[in-house]
């Protein structure tokens, strides 16, 4: 897919976004980086295959638990590559991106590429909008006091304490994505449901078959639990710091494309190691403004975007990883306040 965000109305000639877009294009930051992605894909493939090789070599041993954590990192890195494929960062060809995305998402990590791409497209179009962004729709967690006041069921029970439960709940995110992927197969709107279903089933059979072939049932179940828990937390550390705790928009908020993307996003500082761990998503502001920009170019785009936002008086949020989590957790705690008051 060439770009998961729709062509912004604000990109009209002379708009604020158009001015920034011209600067980015002149700097050559929208050009593809085939060499970078060839190396990155090779390293991730080596990590993924190497981890499974270590798993097979160790055999029946409790030392498999650290391997489960390492495998979670490998799964996370593959998921980040699937993300870049969905945005057309690796290839301009939609067909090539889709085939590679199905292999990386469905077959390798058990995540429906088509379902996730549709969900992520809607997120990019309206980030942190309580009516349109599926990532802040009320489910188990609540993201605005309006959602808290209207909550029912599990969300209302968890809501008062959701900040304290956030990280424990992240351990279930890997499993939640697999369940959501299989549930999405029932949707007639999902393109290539048969192919997606076959690849998801092949992943589950190969994944469980490999683990239970090497480990006895008790160790196998513990391995699966550690792997899925670490995978969920890793995904949470990759995606959640970028928007959680930033302003939640409503129907009353009328912002142009540039401000809608910048004011709801947060960058995470941390240098090259953070770039690798988060797959470039630590430059979330730049990524939301230019979704098809190769992740290797986001670092270079940052000073251009930051300076441009300063010239317009648009707030540019950036902090360290721990502080980003602090802001997210404080926001979750504040959202749950009306529910705590009801219980008094």
mmCIF file of C-alpha atoms in Angstrom:
data_model
loop_
_atom_site.group_PDB
_atom_site.id
_atom_site.type_symbol
_atom_site.label_atom_id
_atom_site.label_comp_id
_atom_site.label_asym_id
_atom_site.label_seq_id
_atom_site.Cartn_x
_atom_site.Cartn_y
_atom_site.Cartn_z
ATOM 1 C CA UNK A 1 0.000 0.000 0.000
ATOM 2 C CA UNK A 2 1.536 3.285 -1.044
ATOM 3 C CA UNK A 3 0.482 5.309 1.992
ATOM 4 C CA UNK A 4 -1.967 4.470 4.751
ATOM 5 C CA UNK A 5 -3.154 8.030 5.336
ATOM 6 C CA UNK A 6 -5.500 9.602 2.807
ATOM 7 C CA UNK A 7 -4.356 12.497 0.688
ATOM 8 C CA UNK A 8 -4.865 15.416 3.104
ATOM 9 C CA UNK A 9 -7.103 18.303 2.118
ATOM 10 C CA UNK A 10 -4.525 20.516 3.808
ATOM 11 C CA UNK A 11 -1.963 19.565 1.174
ATOM 12 C CA UNK A 12 -3.414 22.153 -1.205
ATOM 13 C CA UNK A 13 -0.814 24.474 -2.671
ATOM 14 C CA UNK A 14 0.013 27.163 -0.134
ATOM 15 C CA UNK A 15 -1.208 25.248 2.945
ATOM 16 C CA UNK A 16 1.023 24.754 5.991
ATOM 17 C CA UNK A 17 1.404 21.059 5.207
ATOM 18 C CA UNK A 18 2.275 21.755 1.572
ATOM 19 C CA UNK A 19 5.078 24.085 2.654
ATOM 20 C CA UNK A 20 6.568 21.421 4.895
ATOM 21 C CA UNK A 21 6.089 18.727 2.276
ATOM 22 C CA UNK A 22 8.099 20.735 -0.254
ATOM 23 C CA UNK A 23 11.002 21.053 2.191
ATOM 24 C CA UNK A 24 10.967 17.329 2.919
ATOM 25 C CA UNK A 25 10.816 16.437 -0.782
ATOM 26 C CA UNK A 26 13.679 18.831 -1.602
ATOM 27 C CA UNK A 27 15.785 17.104 1.051
ATOM 28 C CA UNK A 28 15.201 13.779 -0.739
ATOM 29 C CA UNK A 29 13.700 12.166 2.353
ATOM 30 C CA UNK A 30 10.762 10.539 0.547
ATOM 31 C CA UNK A 31 13.036 8.471 -1.706
ATOM 32 C CA UNK A 32 13.166 4.702 -1.163
ATOM 33 C CA UNK A 33 16.073 3.106 0.760
ATOM 34 C CA UNK A 34 16.438 -0.381 -0.791
ATOM 35 C CA UNK A 35 19.936 -0.916 0.620
ATOM 36 C CA UNK A 36 18.844 -0.082 4.156
ATOM 37 C CA UNK A 37 15.848 -2.399 3.973
ATOM 38 C CA UNK A 38 17.883 -5.218 2.418
ATOM 39 C CA UNK A 39 20.242 -5.113 5.395
ATOM 40 C CA UNK A 40 17.437 -4.702 7.939
ATOM 41 C CA UNK A 41 15.363 -7.560 6.521
ATOM 42 C CA UNK A 42 18.459 -9.772 6.458
ATOM 43 C CA UNK A 43 19.293 -9.019 10.083
ATOM 44 C CA UNK A 44 15.722 -9.558 11.271
ATOM 45 C CA UNK A 45 15.485 -12.822 9.317
ATOM 46 C CA UNK A 46 18.780 -13.948 10.876
ATOM 47 C CA UNK A 47 17.495 -13.059 14.356
ATOM 48 C CA UNK A 48 14.232 -14.912 13.778
ATOM 49 C CA UNK A 49 15.803 -18.044 12.274
ATOM 50 C CA UNK A 50 18.717 -17.972 14.703
ATOM 51 C CA UNK A 51 16.437 -17.847 17.720
ATOM 52 C CA UNK A 52 14.499 -20.881 16.528
ATOM 53 C CA UNK A 53 17.820 -22.648 15.859
ATOM 54 C CA UNK A 54 18.928 -21.955 19.438
ATOM 55 C CA UNK A 55 15.542 -23.213 20.638
ATOM 56 C CA UNK A 56 16.035 -26.495 18.757
ATOM 57 C CA UNK A 57 19.634 -26.849 19.951
ATOM 58 C CA UNK A 58 18.851 -26.313 23.663
ATOM 59 C CA UNK A 59 15.994 -28.821 23.691
ATOM 60 C CA UNK A 60 14.230 -29.818 26.898
ATOM 61 C CA UNK A 61 15.577 -27.258 29.371
ATOM 62 C CA UNK A 62 14.431 -24.403 31.564
ATOM 63 C CA UNK A 63 16.988 -22.286 29.689
ATOM 64 C CA UNK A 64 14.320 -22.039 27.028
ATOM 65 C CA UNK A 65 12.621 -19.238 28.978
ATOM 66 C CA UNK A 66 15.263 -16.615 28.029
ATOM 67 C CA UNK A 67 14.942 -17.921 24.469
ATOM 68 C CA UNK A 68 11.201 -17.197 24.677
ATOM 69 C CA UNK A 69 11.980 -13.574 25.571
ATOM 70 C CA UNK A 70 14.466 -13.315 22.692
ATOM 71 C CA UNK A 71 11.882 -14.786 20.332
ATOM 72 C CA UNK A 72 9.468 -12.051 21.436
ATOM 73 C CA UNK A 73 12.008 -9.475 20.271
ATOM 74 C CA UNK A 74 12.290 -11.286 16.925
ATOM 75 C CA UNK A 75 8.494 -11.326 16.571
ATOM 76 C CA UNK A 76 8.392 -7.614 17.408
ATOM 77 C CA UNK A 77 10.985 -6.771 14.774
ATOM 78 C CA UNK A 78 9.086 -8.755 12.132
ATOM 79 C CA UNK A 79 5.908 -6.892 13.111
ATOM 80 C CA UNK A 80 7.704 -3.573 12.642
ATOM 81 C CA UNK A 81 8.749 -4.669 9.149
ATOM 82 C CA UNK A 82 5.124 -5.569 8.380
ATOM 83 C CA UNK A 83 4.205 -2.055 9.512
ATOM 84 C CA UNK A 84 6.687 -0.522 7.063
ATOM 85 C CA UNK A 85 5.358 -2.750 4.289
ATOM 86 C CA UNK A 86 1.806 -1.577 4.972
ATOM 87 C CA UNK A 87 2.909 2.036 4.540
ATOM 88 C CA UNK A 88 4.673 1.363 1.233
ATOM 89 C CA UNK A 89 8.035 2.316 2.724
ATOM 90 C CA UNK A 90 9.840 -0.736 1.334
ATOM 91 C CA UNK A 91 8.248 -1.113 -2.098
ATOM 92 C CA UNK A 92 6.081 1.107 -4.283
ATOM 93 C CA UNK A 93 4.249 -1.970 -5.561
ATOM 94 C CA UNK A 94 1.052 -2.667 -3.625
ATOM 95 C CA UNK A 95 1.100 -6.277 -4.789
ATOM 96 C CA UNK A 96 4.679 -6.829 -3.613
ATOM 97 C CA UNK A 97 3.970 -5.114 -0.305
ATOM 98 C CA UNK A 98 0.843 -7.204 0.247
ATOM 99 C CA UNK A 99 2.543 -10.531 -0.500
ATOM 100 C CA UNK A 100 5.497 -9.679 1.750
ATOM 101 C CA UNK A 101 3.095 -8.363 4.400
ATOM 102 C CA UNK A 102 1.108 -11.603 4.399
ATOM 103 C CA UNK A 103 4.315 -13.603 4.824
ATOM 104 C CA UNK A 104 5.639 -11.351 7.594
ATOM 105 C CA UNK A 105 2.322 -10.784 9.362
ATOM 106 C CA UNK A 106 0.080 -13.806 8.886
ATOM 107 C CA UNK A 107 2.621 -16.583 8.423
ATOM 108 C CA UNK A 108 5.540 -15.426 10.561
ATOM 109 C CA UNK A 109 3.926 -13.799 13.618
ATOM 110 C CA UNK A 110 0.232 -14.738 13.297
ATOM 111 C CA UNK A 111 -1.130 -11.228 12.724
ATOM 112 C CA UNK A 112 -3.684 -10.589 9.974
ATOM 113 C CA UNK A 113 -1.993 -8.146 7.626
ATOM 114 C CA UNK A 114 -5.241 -7.081 5.924
ATOM 115 C CA UNK A 115 -7.158 -6.542 9.172
ATOM 116 C CA UNK A 116 -4.319 -4.636 10.813
ATOM 117 C CA UNK A 117 -3.678 -2.474 7.741
ATOM 118 C CA UNK A 118 -7.340 -1.409 7.623
ATOM 119 C CA UNK A 119 -7.284 -0.604 11.331
ATOM 120 C CA UNK A 120 -4.011 1.307 11.064
ATOM 121 C CA UNK A 121 -5.221 3.281 8.052
ATOM 122 C CA UNK A 122 -8.161 4.580 10.088
ATOM 123 C CA UNK A 123 -5.802 5.441 12.939
ATOM 124 C CA UNK A 124 -3.573 7.518 10.649
ATOM 125 C CA UNK A 125 -6.521 9.365 9.151
ATOM 126 C CA UNK A 126 -7.804 10.475 12.593
ATOM 127 C CA UNK A 127 -5.176 9.889 15.290
ATOM 128 C CA UNK A 128 -6.461 10.017 18.866
ATOM 129 C CA UNK A 129 -9.983 10.908 17.718
ATOM 130 C CA UNK A 130 -12.399 9.242 20.116
ATOM 131 C CA UNK A 131 -15.015 8.693 17.397
ATOM 132 C CA UNK A 132 -12.826 7.611 14.483
ATOM 133 C CA UNK A 133 -9.509 6.199 15.722
ATOM 134 C CA UNK A 134 -9.883 2.464 16.526
ATOM 135 C CA UNK A 135 -6.801 2.672 18.754
ATOM 136 C CA UNK A 136 -8.668 4.857 21.251
ATOM 137 C CA UNK A 137 -12.090 3.270 20.958
ATOM 138 C CA UNK A 138 -13.430 2.127 24.345
ATOM 139 C CA UNK A 139 -12.834 -1.583 24.783
ATOM 140 C CA UNK A 140 -11.063 -2.845 27.883
ATOM 141 C CA UNK A 141 -9.316 0.509 28.403
ATOM 142 C CA UNK A 142 -10.851 3.986 28.358
ATOM 143 C CA UNK A 143 -9.148 6.989 26.796
ATOM 144 C CA UNK A 144 -11.396 9.945 27.688
ATOM 145 C CA UNK A 145 -13.662 10.885 30.555
ATOM 146 C CA UNK A 146 -16.583 10.891 28.134
ATOM 147 C CA UNK A 147 -15.851 7.220 27.432
ATOM 148 C CA UNK A 148 -15.511 6.564 31.160
ATOM 149 C CA UNK A 149 -18.910 8.074 31.927
ATOM 150 C CA UNK A 150 -20.555 5.964 29.208
ATOM 151 C CA UNK A 151 -18.618 2.772 29.996
ATOM 152 C CA UNK A 152 -20.211 -0.583 30.725
ATOM 153 C CA UNK A 153 -19.065 -4.086 31.552
ATOM 154 C CA UNK A 154 -15.357 -4.939 31.869
ATOM 155 C CA UNK A 155 -14.193 -1.438 30.963
ATOM 156 C CA UNK A 156 -16.221 0.068 33.808
ATOM 157 C CA UNK A 157 -14.786 -2.450 36.281
ATOM 158 C CA UNK A 158 -11.192 -1.945 35.158
ATOM 159 C CA UNK A 159 -11.503 1.786 34.451
ATOM 160 C CA UNK A 160 -10.856 3.140 37.959
ATOM 161 C CA UNK A 161 -7.552 1.233 38.163
ATOM 162 C CA UNK A 162 -6.583 1.015 34.492
ATOM 163 C CA UNK A 163 -3.321 2.910 34.939
ATOM 164 C CA UNK A 164 -2.145 0.269 37.416
ATOM 165 C CA UNK A 165 -3.357 -2.567 35.192
ATOM 166 C CA UNK A 166 -1.978 -1.233 31.920
ATOM 167 C CA UNK A 167 1.308 -3.146 31.869
ATOM 168 C CA UNK A 168 -0.222 -6.407 33.136
ATOM 169 C CA UNK A 169 -2.830 -6.114 30.376
ATOM 170 C CA UNK A 170 -0.080 -5.593 27.784
ATOM 171 C CA UNK A 171 1.119 -9.142 28.460
ATOM 172 C CA UNK A 172 -2.105 -10.287 26.778
ATOM 173 C CA UNK A 173 -1.760 -8.040 23.717
ATOM 174 C CA UNK A 174 0.021 -10.615 21.561
ATOM 175 C CA UNK A 175 -2.747 -13.135 22.201
ATOM 176 C CA UNK A 176 -5.389 -10.443 21.705
ATOM 177 C CA UNK A 177 -4.016 -9.611 18.250
ATOM 178 C CA UNK A 178 -4.137 -13.273 17.230
ATOM 179 C CA UNK A 179 -7.733 -13.628 18.391
ATOM 180 C CA UNK A 180 -8.708 -10.389 16.620
ATOM 181 C CA UNK A 181 -6.979 -11.606 13.455
ATOM 182 C CA UNK A 182 -8.999 -14.823 13.364
ATOM 183 C CA UNK A 183 -12.214 -12.974 14.188
ATOM 184 C CA UNK A 184 -11.538 -10.621 11.270
ATOM 185 C CA UNK A 185 -11.756 -13.585 8.894
ATOM 186 C CA UNK A 186 -15.542 -13.483 9.348
ATOM 187 C CA UNK A 187 -15.735 -10.026 7.773
ATOM 188 C CA UNK A 188 -16.801 -10.087 4.092
ATOM 189 C CA UNK A 189 -14.895 -6.822 3.599
ATOM 190 C CA UNK A 190 -11.531 -8.455 4.376
ATOM 191 C CA UNK A 191 -9.682 -8.967 1.100
ATOM 192 C CA UNK A 192 -8.343 -12.483 0.463
ATOM 193 C CA UNK A 193 -9.946 -14.047 3.534
ATOM 194 C CA UNK A 194 -9.105 -17.594 2.411
ATOM 195 C CA UNK A 195 -5.430 -16.806 1.902
ATOM 196 C CA UNK A 196 -5.248 -14.918 5.182
ATOM 197 C CA UNK A 197 -6.969 -17.750 7.034
ATOM 198 C CA UNK A 198 -4.704 -20.429 5.577
ATOM 199 C CA UNK A 199 -1.558 -18.487 6.445
ATOM 200 C CA UNK A 200 -2.775 -17.732 9.980
ATOM 201 C CA UNK A 201 -3.622 -21.414 10.501
ATOM 202 C CA UNK A 202 -0.239 -22.469 9.120
ATOM 203 C CA UNK A 203 1.457 -20.138 11.590
ATOM 204 C CA UNK A 204 -0.441 -21.518 14.576
ATOM 205 C CA UNK A 205 0.199 -25.139 13.581
ATOM 206 C CA UNK A 206 3.913 -24.559 12.945
ATOM 207 C CA UNK A 207 4.358 -22.440 16.083
ATOM 208 C CA UNK A 208 2.600 -24.801 18.464
ATOM 209 C CA UNK A 209 3.971 -27.866 16.693
ATOM 210 C CA UNK A 210 7.567 -26.696 17.078
ATOM 211 C CA UNK A 211 7.177 -25.815 20.759
ATOM 212 C CA UNK A 212 5.391 -29.027 21.781
ATOM 213 C CA UNK A 213 7.727 -31.173 19.658
ATOM 214 C CA UNK A 214 10.748 -29.957 21.619
ATOM 215 C CA UNK A 215 9.320 -29.330 25.106
ATOM 216 C CA UNK A 216 7.127 -31.394 27.430
ATOM 217 C CA UNK A 217 3.644 -29.917 28.041
ATOM 218 C CA UNK A 218 4.411 -27.966 31.230
ATOM 219 C CA UNK A 219 7.547 -26.329 29.858
ATOM 220 C CA UNK A 220 5.875 -25.771 26.504
ATOM 221 C CA UNK A 221 2.966 -23.912 28.079
ATOM 222 C CA UNK A 222 5.318 -21.798 30.195
ATOM 223 C CA UNK A 223 7.437 -21.046 27.119
ATOM 224 C CA UNK A 224 4.328 -19.903 25.243
ATOM 225 C CA UNK A 225 3.204 -17.761 28.171
ATOM 226 C CA UNK A 226 6.585 -16.029 28.507
ATOM 227 C CA UNK A 227 6.903 -15.523 24.764
ATOM 228 C CA UNK A 228 3.428 -14.059 24.265
ATOM 229 C CA UNK A 229 3.691 -11.881 27.390
ATOM 230 C CA UNK A 230 7.045 -10.420 26.331
ATOM 231 C CA UNK A 231 5.808 -9.952 22.771
ATOM 232 C CA UNK A 232 2.766 -8.036 24.002
ATOM 233 C CA UNK A 233 4.831 -5.786 26.266
ATOM 234 C CA UNK A 234 7.327 -5.150 23.457
ATOM 235 C CA UNK A 235 4.539 -4.137 21.088
ATOM 236 C CA UNK A 236 3.122 -1.880 23.777
ATOM 237 C CA UNK A 237 6.517 -0.236 24.285
ATOM 238 C CA UNK A 238 6.737 0.263 20.515
ATOM 239 C CA UNK A 239 3.324 1.764 19.763
ATOM 240 C CA UNK A 240 1.756 3.112 22.963
ATOM 241 C CA UNK A 241 4.292 5.868 23.915
ATOM 242 C CA UNK A 242 3.589 7.687 20.670
ATOM 243 C CA UNK A 243 -0.019 8.830 21.286
ATOM 244 C CA UNK A 244 -1.226 7.777 24.723
ATOM 245 C CA UNK A 245 -1.474 10.781 26.988
ATOM 246 C CA UNK A 246 -1.658 13.203 24.065
ATOM 247 C CA UNK A 247 -4.852 15.220 23.395
ATOM 248 C CA UNK A 248 -7.903 13.110 22.528
ATOM 249 C CA UNK A 249 -9.865 14.836 19.765
ATOM 250 C CA UNK A 250 -13.641 15.049 19.445
ATOM 251 C CA UNK A 251 -16.085 16.138 16.762
ATOM 252 C CA UNK A 252 -15.716 19.720 18.004
ATOM 253 C CA UNK A 253 -12.004 19.809 17.161
ATOM 254 C CA UNK A 254 -11.461 21.144 13.654
ATOM 255 C CA UNK A 255 -7.765 20.918 12.824
ATOM 256 C CA UNK A 256 -5.946 20.916 9.509
ATOM 257 C CA UNK A 257 -3.891 17.880 8.523
ATOM 258 C CA UNK A 258 -0.574 19.130 9.901
ATOM 259 C CA UNK A 259 -1.930 20.112 13.300
ATOM 260 C CA UNK A 260 -4.112 17.000 13.589
ATOM 261 C CA UNK A 261 -1.046 14.803 13.143
ATOM 262 C CA UNK A 262 1.495 16.819 15.153
ATOM 263 C CA UNK A 263 -0.615 17.746 18.176
ATOM 264 C CA UNK A 264 -1.741 14.162 18.823
ATOM 265 C CA UNK A 265 1.704 12.574 18.448
ATOM 266 C CA UNK A 266 4.801 12.420 20.622
ATOM 267 C CA UNK A 267 8.400 11.659 19.713
ATOM 268 C CA UNK A 268 10.567 9.519 21.992
ATOM 269 C CA UNK A 269 14.223 10.433 22.423
ATOM 270 C CA UNK A 270 16.906 7.813 22.880
ATOM 271 C CA UNK A 271 19.430 7.704 20.033
ATOM 272 C CA UNK A 272 20.282 4.901 17.629
ATOM 273 C CA UNK A 273 19.398 2.097 20.034
ATOM 274 C CA UNK A 274 15.897 3.513 20.405
ATOM 275 C CA UNK A 275 15.641 3.793 16.619
ATOM 276 C CA UNK A 276 16.360 0.064 16.311
ATOM 277 C CA UNK A 277 14.141 -1.018 19.203
ATOM 278 C CA UNK A 278 11.126 1.023 18.058
ATOM 279 C CA UNK A 279 11.734 0.626 14.343
ATOM 280 C CA UNK A 280 11.805 4.392 13.793
ATOM 281 C CA UNK A 281 8.368 4.861 15.360
ATOM 282 C CA UNK A 282 10.038 6.956 18.047
ATOM 283 C CA UNK A 283 9.834 9.693 15.371
ATOM 284 C CA UNK A 284 6.071 9.452 15.467
ATOM 285 C CA UNK A 285 5.400 13.047 14.457
ATOM 286 C CA UNK A 286 7.426 12.713 11.270
ATOM 287 C CA UNK A 287 5.947 9.285 10.586
ATOM 288 C CA UNK A 288 2.385 10.578 10.857
ATOM 289 C CA UNK A 289 3.113 13.527 8.607
ATOM 290 C CA UNK A 290 4.852 11.354 6.003
ATOM 291 C CA UNK A 291 3.742 7.721 6.460
ATOM 292 C CA UNK A 292 5.464 6.472 3.307
ATOM 293 C CA UNK A 293 8.848 7.905 4.320
ATOM 294 C CA UNK A 294 11.384 5.092 4.914
ATOM 295 C CA UNK A 295 11.976 4.758 8.641
ATOM 296 C CA UNK A 296 15.713 5.355 8.142
ATOM 297 C CA UNK A 297 14.944 8.898 6.942
ATOM 298 C CA UNK A 298 12.747 9.913 9.869
ATOM 299 C CA UNK A 299 15.747 10.940 12.002
ATOM 300 C CA UNK A 300 16.881 13.343 9.270
ATOM 301 C CA UNK A 301 13.366 14.721 8.858
ATOM 302 C CA UNK A 302 13.043 15.539 12.561
ATOM 303 C CA UNK A 303 15.006 18.846 12.643
ATOM 304 C CA UNK A 304 13.187 20.075 9.530
ATOM 305 C CA UNK A 305 9.758 19.288 10.987
ATOM 306 C CA UNK A 306 10.633 20.601 14.432
ATOM 307 C CA UNK A 307 11.917 23.909 13.062
ATOM 308 C CA UNK A 308 8.902 24.272 10.771
ATOM 309 C CA UNK A 309 6.461 23.633 13.642
ATOM 310 C CA UNK A 310 8.277 26.222 15.759
ATOM 311 C CA UNK A 311 7.904 28.787 12.970
ATOM 312 C CA UNK A 312 4.137 28.158 12.977
ATOM 313 C CA UNK A 313 3.804 28.108 16.753
ATOM 314 C CA UNK A 314 2.654 24.466 16.688
ATOM 315 C CA UNK A 315 3.624 22.496 19.806
ATOM 316 C CA UNK A 316 6.113 19.695 19.077
ATOM 317 C CA UNK A 317 6.077 17.059 21.848
ATOM 318 C CA UNK A 318 9.227 15.072 22.562
ATOM 319 C CA UNK A 319 10.540 13.301 25.657
ATOM 320 C CA UNK A 320 12.342 10.199 26.884
ATOM 321 C CA UNK A 321 10.764 6.739 26.922
ATOM 322 C CA UNK A 322 10.112 6.653 30.673
ATOM 323 C CA UNK A 323 8.554 10.103 30.644
ATOM 324 C CA UNK A 324 6.330 9.106 27.711
ATOM 325 C CA UNK A 325 5.064 6.185 29.766
ATOM 326 C CA UNK A 326 4.567 8.493 32.739
ATOM 327 C CA UNK A 327 2.415 10.818 30.670
ATOM 328 C CA UNK A 328 0.397 7.905 29.296
ATOM 329 C CA UNK A 329 -0.206 6.389 32.728
ATOM 330 C CA UNK A 330 -1.133 9.731 34.294
ATOM 331 C CA UNK A 331 -3.639 10.250 31.501
ATOM 332 C CA UNK A 332 -5.172 6.806 32.058
ATOM 333 C CA UNK A 333 -5.394 7.491 35.795
ATOM 334 C CA UNK A 334 -7.105 10.846 35.236
ATOM 335 C CA UNK A 335 -9.594 9.291 32.789
ATOM 336 C CA UNK A 336 -10.591 6.791 35.457
ATOM 337 C CA UNK A 337 -11.205 9.471 38.088
ATOM 338 C CA UNK A 338 -14.998 9.788 37.508
ATOM 339 C CA UNK A 339 -15.378 6.054 38.023
ATOM 340 C CA UNK A 340 -13.374 6.155 41.235
ATOM 341 C CA UNK A 341 -15.574 8.975 42.541
ATOM 342 C CA UNK A 342 -18.728 6.957 41.794
ATOM 343 C CA UNK A 343 -17.391 4.133 43.963
ATOM 344 C CA UNK A 344 -16.887 6.324 47.008
#
